[in-house]
Backbone as ProteinMPNN parsed JSONL, in Angstrom:
{"seq_chain_A": "MSEQDMPQRHVVVVFDGHDAGARTYAEWLAEDTGGAIGTVEDAADPVGPLSGDLLVADTVIVVTALGADGALGGATFVLDNWDYLQDFGRRVAIAVVGMSQVFDYDRLRAIEKTIDAEKMTQLKFFQLRGKLDTASLGMRDKIALRAQVAALKARPKRTPEEQAMLDNGGNFDFTHRKSLRPLLRWVREES", "coords_chain_A": {"N_chain_A": [[-11.785, -33.553, -10.449], [-9.058, -32.758, -8.533], [-8.272, -30.331, -5.938], [-5.591, -29.588, -6.113], [-5.063, -30.045, -8.784], [-6.391, -28.074, -10.087], [-6.405, -25.147, -12.138], [-4.435, -22.277, -11.307], [-5.935, -19.418, -10.145], [-5.914, -15.947, -10.891], [-6.491, -13.671, -8.663], [-8.056, -10.685, -7.623], [-8.86, -8.757, -4.891], [-11.026, -6.312, -4.001], [-11.982, -3.782, -1.807], [-14.4, -1.964, 0.15], [-13.12, 0.523, 1.859], [-14.204, 1.899, 3.955], [-15.741, 0.335, 5.531], [-15.735, -1.808, 8.225], [-16.368, -4.552, 8.346], [-16.273, -5.297, 5.63], [-13.559, -4.913, 5.147], [-12.43, -6.884, 6.831], [-13.452, -9.303, 5.701], [-12.326, -9.067, 3.132], [-9.578, -9.223, 3.67], [-9.425, -11.866, 4.629], [-10.265, -13.229, 2.305], [-8.202, -12.574, 0.5], [-6.057, -13.859, 1.763], [-6.94, -16.552, 1.631], [-7.139, -17.025, -1.118], [-4.755, -16.258, -2.156], [-4.653, -13.907, -3.436], [-4.292, -10.495, -4.694], [-4.836, -7.481, -2.82], [-6.75, -4.572, -2.108], [-8.054, -1.241, -1.554], [-11.096, 0.243, -2.855], [-10.417, 2.72, -3.827], [-7.663, 2.35, -4.322], [-7.838, 0.505, -6.421], [-9.144, 1.957, -8.386], [-7.286, 3.766, -9.235], [-5.34, 4.317, -12.007], [-2.564, 3.98, -12.094], [-2.033, 2.943, -9.715], [-1.441, 0.879, -6.731], [-2.709, -1.554, -7.358], [-2.851, -1.76, -10.077], [-1.213, -3.342, -11.848], [-1.872, -5.932, -10.986], [-4.583, -6.012, -11.619], [-4.455, -6.063, -14.369], [-3.739, -8.702, -15.04], [-5.594, -10.223, -13.769], [-8.055, -12.768, -13.52], [-10.221, -13.082, -12.044], [-12.207, -10.957, -10.187], [-13.061, -9.686, -7.116], [-15.325, -7.759, -5.414], [-15.757, -6.394, -2.353], [-18.163, -5.045, -0.431], [-20.117, -2.685, 1.462], [-23.632, -2.558, 2.015], [-25.534, 0.201, 1.901], [-28.027, 1.888, 3.913], [-29.719, 3.112, 2.147], [-29.592, 1.508, -0.034], [-27.407, 1.796, -1.623], [-24.326, 0.677, -2.965], [-21.131, 0.719, -1.806], [-18.76, -0.071, -3.211], [-19.654, -0.403, -5.756], [-19.394, 1.619, -7.605], [-16.778, 1.444, -8.567], [-16.988, -0.938, -10.044], [-18.926, -0.233, -11.974], [-17.753, 2.032, -13.216], [-15.596, 0.831, -14.415], [-16.582, -1.104, -16.082], [-16.46, -2.103, -18.832], [-13.742, -2.754, -19.044], [-13.487, -4.672, -16.987], [-15.056, -6.689, -18.022], [-13.667, -7.468, -20.241], [-11.71, -10.046, -21.744], [-13.016, -12.119, -20.484], [-13.176, -11.874, -17.689], [-14.171, -12.801, -14.448], [-16.517, -11.476, -12.257], [-17.376, -10.742, -8.984], [-19.599, -9.571, -6.482], [-19.464, -9.1, -3.156], [-21.717, -8.578, -0.783], [-21.871, -6.844, 2.158], [-23.583, -6.787, 5.149], [-26.102, -6.279, 7.724], [-28.102, -8.176, 7.562], [-28.76, -11.676, 7.154], [-29.782, -12.796, 4.955], [-30.41, -12.791, 1.429], [-32.603, -11.122, -0.076], [-35.602, -10.338, -2.01], [-36.229, -7.592, -1.628], [-33.727, -6.533, -1.027], [-32.367, -6.992, -3.43], [-33.843, -5.288, -5.086], [-33.115, -2.846, -3.957], [-30.394, -2.814, -4.591], [-30.574, -2.657, -7.345], [-30.942, 0.013, -7.712], [-28.452, 1.004, -7.914], [-26.988, -0.697, -9.647], [-27.836, -1.687, -12.85], [-30.354, -4.008, -14.047], [-29.532, -5.595, -16.242], [-26.703, -5.631, -16.077], [-26.497, -6.78, -13.596], [-27.111, -9.442, -14.094], [-24.779, -10.395, -15.114], [-23.02, -10.457, -13.103], [-21.812, -12.01, -10.105], [-23.343, -12.473, -7.032], [-22.875, -12.345, -3.512], [-23.856, -12.76, -0.13], [-22.833, -11.449, 2.933], [-22.514, -11.319, 6.448], [-21.98, -8.49, 8.505], [-20.057, -6.196, 10.57], [-20.12, -3.829, 13.26], [-18.719, -1.008, 14.621], [-19.286, 1.284, 16.883], [-17.692, 3.452, 17.525], [-16.501, 4.233, 15.191], [-18.382, 5.521, 13.71], [-20.038, 8.281, 12.076], [-21.593, 11.36, 13.2], [-24.322, 11.543, 12.306], [-24.921, 8.858, 11.701], [-24.574, 7.75, 14.229], [-26.696, 8.881, 15.615], [-28.848, 7.725, 14.234], [-28.379, 5.063, 14.895], [-28.756, 5.13, 17.656], [-31.528, 5.528, 17.721], [-32.378, 3.088, 16.642], [-31.443, 1.331, 18.618], [-32.965, 2.201, 20.786], [-35.504, 1.456, 19.882], [-35.165, -1.299, 19.838], [-34.817, -1.81, 22.576], [-37.353, -1.306, 23.469], [-38.823, -3.426, 22.57], [-40.508, -6.335, 23.581], [-39.702, -8.977, 23.138], [-36.645, -10.303, 22.071], [-34.146, -11.325, 19.725], [-31.327, -13.506, 20.324], [-29.095, -12.307, 19.104], [-29.903, -9.633, 18.845], [-30.125, -8.976, 21.538], [-27.47, -9.267, 22.316], [-26.352, -7.188, 20.854], [-27.505, -5.005, 22.158], [-26.398, -5.38, 24.697], [-23.772, -4.821, 24.139], [-23.604, -2.125, 23.66], [-24.55, -1.323, 21.135], [-22.635, -2.168, 19.393], [-21.548, -4.774, 17.205], [-20.47, -7.933, 15.891], [-20.696, -9.93, 13.343], [-19.145, -11.249, 11.584], [-17.78, -14.085, 10.021], [-15.399, -16.406, 9.153], [-16.049, -18.804, 7.9], [-18.274, -18.121, 6.463], [-17.408, -17.399, 4.003], [-17.172, -19.622, 2.428], [-19.018, -20.388, 0.214], [-18.365, -18.376, -1.658], [-15.618, -18.8, -1.999], [-15.718, -21.358, -3.155], [-16.903, -20.669, -5.588], [-14.844, -19.054, -6.664], [-12.89, -20.962, -7.096], [-14.007, -22.703, -8.936], [-14.132, -23.89, -12.321], [-14.262, -21.759, -15.169]], "CA_chain_A": [[-10.509, -32.875, -10.455], [-8.691, -32.364, -7.173], [-7.928, -28.923, -5.778], [-4.219, -29.398, -6.575], [-5.052, -30.091, -10.242], [-7.1, -26.92, -10.628], [-5.525, -24.054, -12.537], [-4.347, -21.18, -10.34], [-6.653, -18.207, -10.538], [-5.322, -14.663, -10.522], [-7.6, -13.019, -7.979], [-7.88, -9.37, -7.01], [-9.933, -8.456, -3.95], [-11.179, -4.874, -3.836], [-12.959, -3.616, -0.732], [-14.843, -0.654, 0.622], [-12.264, 0.799, 3.011], [-14.935, 2.581, 5.019], [-16.549, -0.637, 6.267], [-14.872, -2.741, 8.965], [-16.692, -5.918, 7.941], [-15.743, -5.496, 4.281], [-12.1, -5.038, 5.276], [-12.142, -8.194, 7.427], [-13.689, -10.35, 4.704], [-11.356, -8.913, 2.039], [-8.293, -9.765, 4.144], [-9.54, -13.325, 4.639], [-10.315, -13.689, 0.917], [-6.857, -12.464, -0.071], [-5.269, -14.949, 2.351], [-7.41, -17.858, 1.169], [-6.978, -17.176, -2.566], [-3.429, -15.801, -2.571], [-4.888, -12.774, -4.326], [-3.905, -9.131, -4.326], [-5.904, -6.821, -2.086], [-6.659, -3.123, -1.998], [-9.323, -0.525, -1.436], [-11.716, 0.688, -4.097], [-9.608, 3.848, -4.289], [-6.441, 1.766, -4.906], [-8.18, -0.153, -7.676], [-9.574, 2.948, -9.366], [-6.111, 4.531, -9.668], [-4.738, 3.572, -13.123], [-1.147, 3.688, -11.833], [-1.987, 2.629, -8.293], [-0.83, -0.381, -6.301], [-3.372, -2.747, -7.909], [-2.984, -1.672, -11.54], [-0.601, -4.515, -12.481], [-2.654, -7.125, -10.647], [-5.843, -5.984, -12.364], [-4.18, -6.411, -15.771], [-3.658, -10.152, -15.223], [-6.644, -10.893, -12.991], [-9.176, -13.397, -14.21], [-11.328, -13.02, -11.087], [-12.202, -9.749, -9.363], [-14.093, -9.728, -6.081], [-15.533, -6.474, -4.764], [-16.41, -6.587, -1.061], [-18.695, -3.718, -0.148], [-21.27, -2.578, 2.356], [-24.896, -2.087, 1.455], [-26.043, 1.292, 2.719], [-29.458, 1.851, 4.219], [-30.427, 3.576, 0.956], [-29.41, 0.528, -1.091], [-26.193, 2.072, -2.384], [-23.176, -0.192, -2.732], [-19.929, 1.542, -1.814], [-17.791, -0.494, -4.211], [-20.272, -0.575, -7.069], [-18.894, 2.654, -8.508], [-15.596, 0.876, -9.226], [-17.444, -1.916, -11.036], [-19.614, 0.465, -13.059], [-16.796, 2.888, -13.934], [-14.634, -0.024, -15.122], [-17.375, -2.221, -16.57], [-15.929, -2.685, -20.076], [-12.432, -3.337, -18.725], [-13.683, -5.887, -16.192], [-15.68, -7.709, -18.861], [-12.682, -7.914, -21.228], [-10.972, -11.284, -21.506], [-13.802, -13.067, -19.704], [-12.985, -11.765, -16.23], [-15.332, -13.088, -13.601], [-16.637, -10.426, -11.244], [-18.345, -11.008, -7.919], [-19.779, -8.534, -5.474], [-19.84, -9.636, -1.85], [-22.445, -7.515, -0.096], [-21.742, -6.994, 3.604], [-24.648, -6.067, 5.847], [-26.594, -6.9, 8.955], [-29.0, -9.281, 7.264], [-28.122, -12.918, 6.708], [-30.474, -13.289, 3.766], [-30.361, -11.975, 0.224], [-33.999, -11.227, -0.468], [-36.093, -9.529, -3.121], [-36.102, -6.17, -1.296], [-32.302, -6.188, -1.133], [-32.066, -6.916, -4.852], [-34.463, -4.052, -5.598], [-32.276, -1.736, -3.498], [-29.145, -2.849, -5.363], [-30.886, -2.214, -8.702], [-30.828, 1.471, -7.761], [-27.057, 1.28, -8.23], [-26.552, -1.516, -10.788], [-29.024, -2.056, -13.617], [-30.68, -5.438, -14.079], [-28.729, -6.284, -17.263], [-25.363, -5.856, -15.533], [-26.62, -7.698, -12.457], [-27.12, -10.822, -14.569], [-23.413, -10.77, -15.462], [-22.238, -10.457, -11.86], [-22.176, -13.013, -9.096], [-23.532, -11.799, -5.752], [-22.813, -13.128, -2.279], [-24.258, -11.998, 1.047], [-22.023, -11.705, 4.122], [-22.918, -10.512, 7.603], [-20.907, -7.567, 8.839], [-19.816, -5.79, 11.944], [-20.282, -2.4, 13.494], [-18.007, -0.414, 15.746], [-19.918, 2.602, 17.008], [-16.673, 4.497, 17.614], [-16.104, 4.653, 13.846], [-19.521, 6.14, 13.036], [-20.218, 9.725, 12.08], [-22.668, 11.819, 14.092], [-25.646, 11.19, 11.778], [-25.101, 7.418, 11.872], [-24.723, 7.482, 15.659], [-28.074, 9.253, 15.977], [-29.723, 6.678, 13.676], [-28.166, 3.85, 15.689], [-29.441, 5.328, 18.953], [-32.958, 5.301, 17.502], [-32.57, 1.644, 16.485], [-31.227, 0.711, 19.928], [-34.146, 2.529, 21.595], [-36.602, 0.612, 19.394], [-34.885, -2.663, 20.3], [-35.059, -1.865, 24.021], [-38.798, -1.276, 23.692], [-39.417, -4.705, 22.169], [-40.539, -7.294, 24.685], [-38.956, -10.177, 22.76], [-35.492, -10.015, 21.215], [-33.319, -12.478, 19.363], [-30.045, -13.459, 21.043], [-28.215, -11.335, 18.45], [-30.364, -8.292, 19.23], [-29.757, -8.77, 22.932], [-26.013, -9.065, 22.346], [-26.111, -5.838, 20.357], [-27.846, -4.093, 23.261], [-25.424, -5.579, 25.768], [-22.477, -4.275, 23.712], [-23.726, -0.706, 23.331], [-24.805, -1.131, 19.714], [-21.583, -2.818, 18.614], [-21.747, -6.193, 16.912], [-19.55, -8.529, 14.929], [-21.254, -11.167, 12.814], [-18.248, -11.793, 10.565], [-17.299, -15.451, 10.244], [-14.607, -16.847, 8.004], [-16.744, -19.89, 7.202], [-19.265, -17.521, 5.566], [-16.784, -17.227, 2.697], [-17.087, -20.902, 1.703], [-19.634, -20.373, -1.127], [-17.587, -17.49, -2.515], [-14.359, -19.489, -2.322], [-16.051, -22.417, -4.12], [-17.089, -20.002, -6.872], [-13.527, -18.64, -7.15], [-12.1, -22.138, -7.504], [-14.604, -23.476, -10.02], [-13.679, -23.544, -13.668], [-15.23, -20.915, -15.893]], "C_chain_A": [[-10.208, -32.416, -9.031], [-8.298, -30.896, -7.145], [-6.515, -28.643, -6.277], [-4.141, -29.344, -8.104], [-5.709, -28.865, -10.883], [-6.111, -25.829, -11.028], [-5.567, -22.933, -11.491], [-5.062, -19.958, -10.904], [-5.845, -16.985, -10.106], [-6.457, -13.805, -9.983], [-7.165, -11.658, -7.466], [-9.111, -9.124, -6.143], [-9.917, -6.95, -3.692], [-12.244, -4.666, -2.765], [-13.234, -2.161, -0.42], [-14.093, -0.37, 1.916], [-12.961, 1.472, 4.172], [-15.731, 1.615, 5.894], [-15.651, -1.693, 6.903], [-15.131, -4.191, 8.565], [-16.145, -6.238, 6.56], [-14.234, -5.695, 4.325], [-11.729, -6.429, 5.815], [-12.306, -9.302, 6.398], [-12.675, -10.272, 3.567], [-9.999, -9.478, 2.443], [-8.318, -11.283, 4.159], [-9.532, -13.885, 3.212], [-8.935, -13.645, 0.273], [-5.957, -13.573, 0.471], [-5.638, -16.289, 1.732], [-7.193, -18.096, -0.321], [-5.565, -16.843, -3.033], [-3.513, -14.585, -3.474], [-4.345, -11.458, -3.794], [-5.102, -8.466, -3.663], [-5.659, -5.322, -2.065], [-8.039, -2.502, -1.901], [-9.86, -0.178, -2.817], [-10.89, 1.839, -4.682], [-8.303, 3.357, -4.928], [-6.73, 1.201, -6.292], [-8.55, 0.847, -8.767], [-8.416, 3.768, -9.923], [-5.391, 3.761, -10.775], [-3.251, 3.282, -12.958], [-0.945, 3.332, -10.363], [-1.435, 1.247, -7.999], [-1.475, -1.641, -6.873], [-3.374, -2.783, -9.429], [-2.386, -2.887, -12.248], [-1.386, -5.781, -12.215], [-3.958, -7.169, -11.427], [-5.644, -6.339, -13.831], [-4.211, -7.914, -16.003], [-4.765, -10.918, -14.493], [-7.655, -11.573, -13.9], [-10.42, -13.395, -13.323], [-11.157, -11.772, -10.233], [-13.367, -9.852, -8.396], [-14.143, -8.361, -5.424], [-16.337, -6.736, -3.497], [-16.859, -5.219, -0.584], [-19.904, -3.773, 0.766], [-22.488, -2.104, 1.574], [-25.426, -1.025, 2.401], [-27.54, 1.159, 2.949], [-30.292, 2.277, 3.015], [-30.288, 2.622, -0.227], [-28.156, 0.744, -1.911], [-25.084, 1.103, -1.973], [-21.916, 0.642, -2.866], [-18.946, 1.189, -2.909], [-18.357, -0.618, -5.609], [-19.773, 0.458, -8.069], [-17.668, 2.152, -9.26], [-16.025, -0.081, -10.332], [-18.064, -1.2, -12.231], [-18.654, 1.326, -13.879], [-15.825, 2.079, -14.783], [-15.3, -1.22, -15.784], [-16.755, -2.883, -17.799], [-14.599, -3.382, -19.817], [-12.595, -4.66, -17.973], [-14.278, -7.022, -17.027], [-14.732, -8.24, -19.94], [-12.045, -9.229, -20.784], [-11.713, -12.247, -20.578], [-13.575, -13.016, -18.204], [-14.299, -12.071, -15.519], [-15.346, -12.048, -12.49], [-17.725, -10.824, -10.259], [-18.416, -9.794, -7.014], [-20.257, -9.238, -4.212], [-20.429, -8.48, -1.054], [-22.41, -7.793, 1.409], [-22.825, -6.15, 4.272], [-25.089, -6.808, 7.092], [-27.416, -8.145, 8.682], [-28.219, -10.518, 6.819], [-28.788, -13.489, 5.462], [-30.352, -12.282, 2.634], [-31.742, -12.061, -0.382], [-34.351, -10.264, -1.603], [-35.925, -8.041, -2.845], [-34.653, -5.701, -1.412], [-31.896, -6.072, -2.603], [-32.641, -5.649, -5.475], [-33.639, -2.838, -5.184], [-30.983, -1.67, -4.313], [-29.384, -2.373, -6.796], [-30.89, -0.701, -8.834], [-29.413, 1.871, -8.173], [-26.61, 0.568, -9.495], [-27.785, -1.968, -11.554], [-29.148, -3.575, -13.751], [-29.833, -6.207, -15.091], [-27.327, -6.59, -16.732], [-25.418, -6.845, -14.365], [-26.594, -9.151, -12.904], [-25.716, -11.32, -14.91], [-22.476, -10.798, -14.254], [-22.682, -11.61, -10.982], [-22.253, -12.277, -7.766], [-23.466, -12.795, -4.6], [-23.194, -12.2, -1.13], [-23.4, -12.423, 2.241], [-22.505, -10.797, 5.254], [-21.722, -9.707, 8.087], [-20.686, -7.325, 10.306], [-19.933, -4.28, 12.042], [-19.545, -2.011, 14.756], [-18.513, 1.014, 15.859], [-18.901, 3.736, 17.079], [-16.286, 5.021, 16.235], [-17.225, 5.369, 13.09], [-19.457, 7.664, 13.095], [-21.416, 10.086, 12.954], [-24.041, 11.39, 13.598], [-25.928, 9.703, 11.97], [-25.271, 7.045, 13.345], [-26.138, 7.807, 16.124], [-29.047, 8.188, 15.471], [-29.597, 5.393, 14.481], [-28.847, 3.967, 17.05], [-30.938, 5.07, 18.824], [-33.255, 3.812, 17.362], [-32.42, 0.924, 17.816], [-32.431, 0.979, 20.828], [-35.334, 1.666, 21.181], [-36.406, -0.836, 19.843], [-35.192, -2.805, 21.784], [-36.547, -1.93, 24.321], [-39.483, -2.588, 23.325], [-39.39, -5.685, 23.329], [-39.743, -8.57, 24.392], [-37.851, -9.779, 21.798], [-34.778, -11.314, 20.881], [-32.046, -12.408, 20.205], [-29.078, -12.441, 20.433], [-28.604, -9.905, 18.814], [-29.981, -7.986, 20.667], [-28.255, -8.528, 23.071], [-25.654, -7.669, 21.87], [-26.41, -4.812, 21.448], [-26.807, -4.175, 24.379], [-24.071, -4.945, 25.441], [-22.574, -2.83, 23.239], [-23.927, -0.421, 21.862], [-23.744, -1.744, 18.825], [-21.97, -4.266, 18.336], [-20.702, -6.639, 15.918], [-20.09, -9.886, 14.521], [-20.361, -11.771, 11.738], [-17.778, -13.186, 10.983], [-16.581, -15.907, 8.977], [-15.324, -17.94, 7.209], [-17.84, -19.367, 6.265], [-18.728, -17.362, 4.15], [-16.78, -18.504, 1.859], [-17.769, -20.878, 0.331], [-18.855, -19.495, -2.117], [-16.274, -18.141, -2.93], [-14.594, -20.642, -3.298], [-16.215, -21.818, -5.517], [-15.745, -19.585, -7.472], [-12.791, -19.827, -7.743], [-12.718, -22.92, -8.655], [-14.119, -22.979, -11.372], [-14.725, -22.701, -14.352], [-15.735, -21.6, -17.136]], "O_chain_A": [[-11.034, -31.753, -8.404], [-8.026, -30.291, -8.182], [-6.26, -27.565, -6.813], [-3.265, -28.682, -8.66], [-5.589, -28.654, -12.089], [-5.107, -25.609, -10.35], [-6.602, -22.679, -10.876], [-4.794, -19.535, -12.029], [-5.176, -17.005, -9.073], [-7.275, -13.281, -10.74], [-6.061, -11.494, -6.946], [-10.248, -9.262, -6.595], [-8.922, -6.395, -3.227], [-13.297, -5.302, -2.808], [-12.429, -1.268, -0.686], [-14.397, -0.958, 2.954], [-12.387, 1.607, 5.253], [-16.33, 2.029, 6.887], [-14.903, -2.384, 6.213], [-14.188, -4.975, 8.459], [-15.612, -7.325, 6.339], [-13.694, -6.547, 3.62], [-10.812, -7.069, 5.301], [-11.42, -10.141, 6.233], [-12.211, -11.306, 3.086], [-9.341, -10.142, 1.642], [-7.35, -11.925, 3.752], [-8.876, -14.89, 2.94], [-8.545, -14.581, -0.426], [-5.178, -14.161, -0.279], [-4.764, -17.069, 1.354], [-7.076, -19.244, -0.75], [-5.213, -17.115, -4.181], [-2.565, -14.267, -4.193], [-3.991, -11.327, -2.622], [-6.247, -8.842, -3.913], [-4.519, -4.862, -2.01], [-9.054, -3.157, -2.137], [-9.155, -0.295, -3.819], [-10.692, 1.913, -5.895], [-7.882, 3.885, -5.958], [-5.952, 1.401, -7.225], [-8.293, 0.602, -9.946], [-8.551, 4.398, -10.972], [-4.881, 2.669, -10.527], [-2.73, 2.399, -13.638], [0.166, 3.409, -9.837], [-1.011, 0.531, -8.906], [-0.846, -2.699, -6.873], [-3.857, -3.751, -10.016], [-3.005, -3.414, -13.172], [-1.554, -6.613, -13.107], [-4.393, -8.24, -11.852], [-6.558, -6.858, -14.473], [-4.664, -8.362, -17.056], [-4.846, -12.142, -14.602], [-8.06, -11.019, -14.922], [-11.528, -13.669, -13.786], [-10.105, -11.553, -9.632], [-14.51, -10.074, -8.798], [-13.131, -7.86, -4.934], [-17.46, -7.236, -3.556], [-16.035, -4.334, -0.357], [-20.616, -4.775, 0.829], [-22.378, -1.351, 0.606], [-25.732, -1.307, 3.56], [-28.225, 0.406, 2.257], [-31.439, 1.854, 2.873], [-30.81, 2.897, -1.307], [-27.866, -0.045, -2.81], [-24.931, 0.763, -0.8], [-21.659, 1.213, -3.926], [-18.343, 2.091, -3.491], [-17.621, -0.907, -6.552], [-19.738, 0.186, -9.269], [-17.528, 2.404, -10.457], [-15.482, -0.037, -11.436], [-17.758, -1.528, -13.377], [-18.737, 1.344, -15.107], [-15.288, 2.59, -15.766], [-14.653, -2.24, -16.021], [-16.548, -4.096, -17.807], [-14.363, -4.481, -20.319], [-11.925, -5.645, -18.283], [-14.019, -8.194, -16.752], [-14.952, -9.319, -20.49], [-11.869, -9.478, -19.591], [-11.088, -13.104, -19.953], [-13.766, -14.02, -17.517], [-15.376, -11.653, -15.941], [-14.322, -11.773, -11.864], [-18.836, -11.191, -10.642], [-17.429, -9.086, -6.808], [-21.306, -9.882, -4.197], [-19.732, -7.53, -0.7], [-22.861, -8.842, 1.869], [-22.963, -4.958, 3.996], [-24.517, -7.833, 7.461], [-27.422, -9.073, 9.491], [-27.163, -10.416, 6.193], [-28.395, -14.549, 4.974], [-30.209, -11.08, 2.86], [-32.024, -12.992, -1.136], [-33.518, -9.493, -2.08], [-35.519, -7.296, -3.736], [-34.397, -4.581, -1.854], [-31.165, -5.155, -2.976], [-31.989, -5.011, -6.302], [-33.48, -1.901, -5.967], [-30.535, -0.584, -4.681], [-28.505, -1.758, -7.4], [-30.845, -0.178, -9.947], [-29.204, 2.954, -8.719], [-25.927, 1.16, -10.33], [-28.688, -2.569, -10.972], [-28.177, -4.314, -13.589], [-29.452, -7.349, -14.833], [-26.822, -7.696, -16.923], [-24.502, -7.643, -14.172], [-26.105, -10.011, -12.171], [-25.486, -12.527, -14.986], [-21.295, -11.121, -14.375], [-23.797, -12.115, -11.111], [-21.334, -11.54, -7.408], [-23.938, -13.927, -4.702], [-22.892, -11.007, -1.154], [-23.261, -13.613, 2.522], [-22.86, -9.641, 5.024], [-20.59, -10.19, 8.076], [-21.067, -8.123, 11.163], [-19.855, -3.56, 11.047], [-19.726, -2.609, 15.817], [-18.199, 1.857, 15.019], [-19.222, 4.871, 16.727], [-15.791, 6.143, 16.121], [-17.031, 5.78, 11.945], [-18.904, 8.25, 14.026], [-22.162, 9.209, 13.391], [-24.854, 10.916, 14.392], [-27.033, 9.322, 12.354], [-26.026, 6.129, 13.671], [-26.708, 7.081, 16.939], [-29.964, 7.792, 16.19], [-30.591, 4.709, 14.724], [-29.446, 3.007, 17.533], [-31.548, 4.467, 19.707], [-34.253, 3.321, 17.889], [-33.185, 0.006, 18.114], [-32.872, 0.088, 21.554], [-36.087, 1.196, 22.034], [-37.37, -1.518, 20.188], [-35.764, -3.81, 22.206], [-36.961, -2.537, 25.309], [-40.618, -2.826, 23.737], [-38.361, -5.847, 23.986], [-39.174, -9.17, 25.304], [-38.07, -9.031, 20.846], [-34.802, -12.274, 21.652], [-31.723, -11.35, 20.744], [-28.327, -11.788, 21.157], [-27.739, -9.065, 19.063], [-29.562, -6.872, 20.981], [-27.826, -7.68, 23.854], [-24.753, -7.035, 22.419], [-25.652, -3.861, 21.635], [-26.394, -3.156, 24.933], [-23.315, -4.578, 26.341], [-21.712, -2.364, 22.494], [-23.509, 0.632, 21.381], [-23.936, -1.833, 17.613], [-22.644, -4.902, 19.147], [-20.122, -5.829, 15.195], [-19.962, -10.867, 15.253], [-20.771, -12.706, 11.049], [-17.429, -13.424, 12.139], [-17.112, -15.797, 7.872], [-15.215, -17.992, 5.984], [-18.285, -20.088, 5.372], [-19.5, -17.208, 3.203], [-16.416, -18.461, 0.684], [-17.156, -21.31, -0.645], [-18.713, -19.853, -3.286], [-15.868, -18.042, -4.088], [-13.765, -20.884, -4.175], [-15.735, -22.378, -6.503], [-15.533, -19.75, -8.673], [-12.14, -19.704, -8.78], [-12.032, -23.72, -9.291], [-13.751, -21.817, -11.54], [-15.924, -22.891, -14.15], [-16.553, -21.036, -17.862]]}, "name": "protein", "num_of_chains": 1, "seq": "MSEQDMPQRHVVVVFDGHDAGARTYAEWLAEDTGGAIGTVEDAADPVGPLSGDLLVADTVIVVTALGADGALGGATFVLDNWDYLQDFGRRVAIAVVGMSQVFDYDRLRAIEKTIDAEKMTQLKFFQLRGKLDTASLGMRDKIALRAQVAALKARPKRTPEEQAMLDNGGNFDFTHRKSLRPLLRWVREES"}
């Protein structure tokens, strides 16, 4: 079946508005799918700007950052609206934005602190690399970043990405539109 013959999906992209990488990926996803876009706060508001789109959506994508403690910023929306999202066979994906390029066992264990294993089996997860702008960090995060930068400086061998991070004062941008290809394939496949 060609892409033109595929039924049009009604996609809603919800993102963690506090994360620059999540915002970037959400904007690209909305462009590529023709879907509606809004923050987690917009989506949680029953009369908010996304309420009508969520009523007809067959695919909901939550783009969120994974905190150092394993918490997912957008997972609260998914958990608070679990029954609603599961109604009518809606497909739900969580795109996890972070520094790592791999989705490993330790990351899954961290996510299980937020989403139980049974619900995780009903979700589709994707890993995306993010970005960091030190100017947008709070004081506590800036202190933690300084410690990480100091540890990197002390290492005799660094990856090119680590060196670039040092050269840019702790800032980095690993977002790439092509990273969305697996997620876009999932959106377009038939359920």
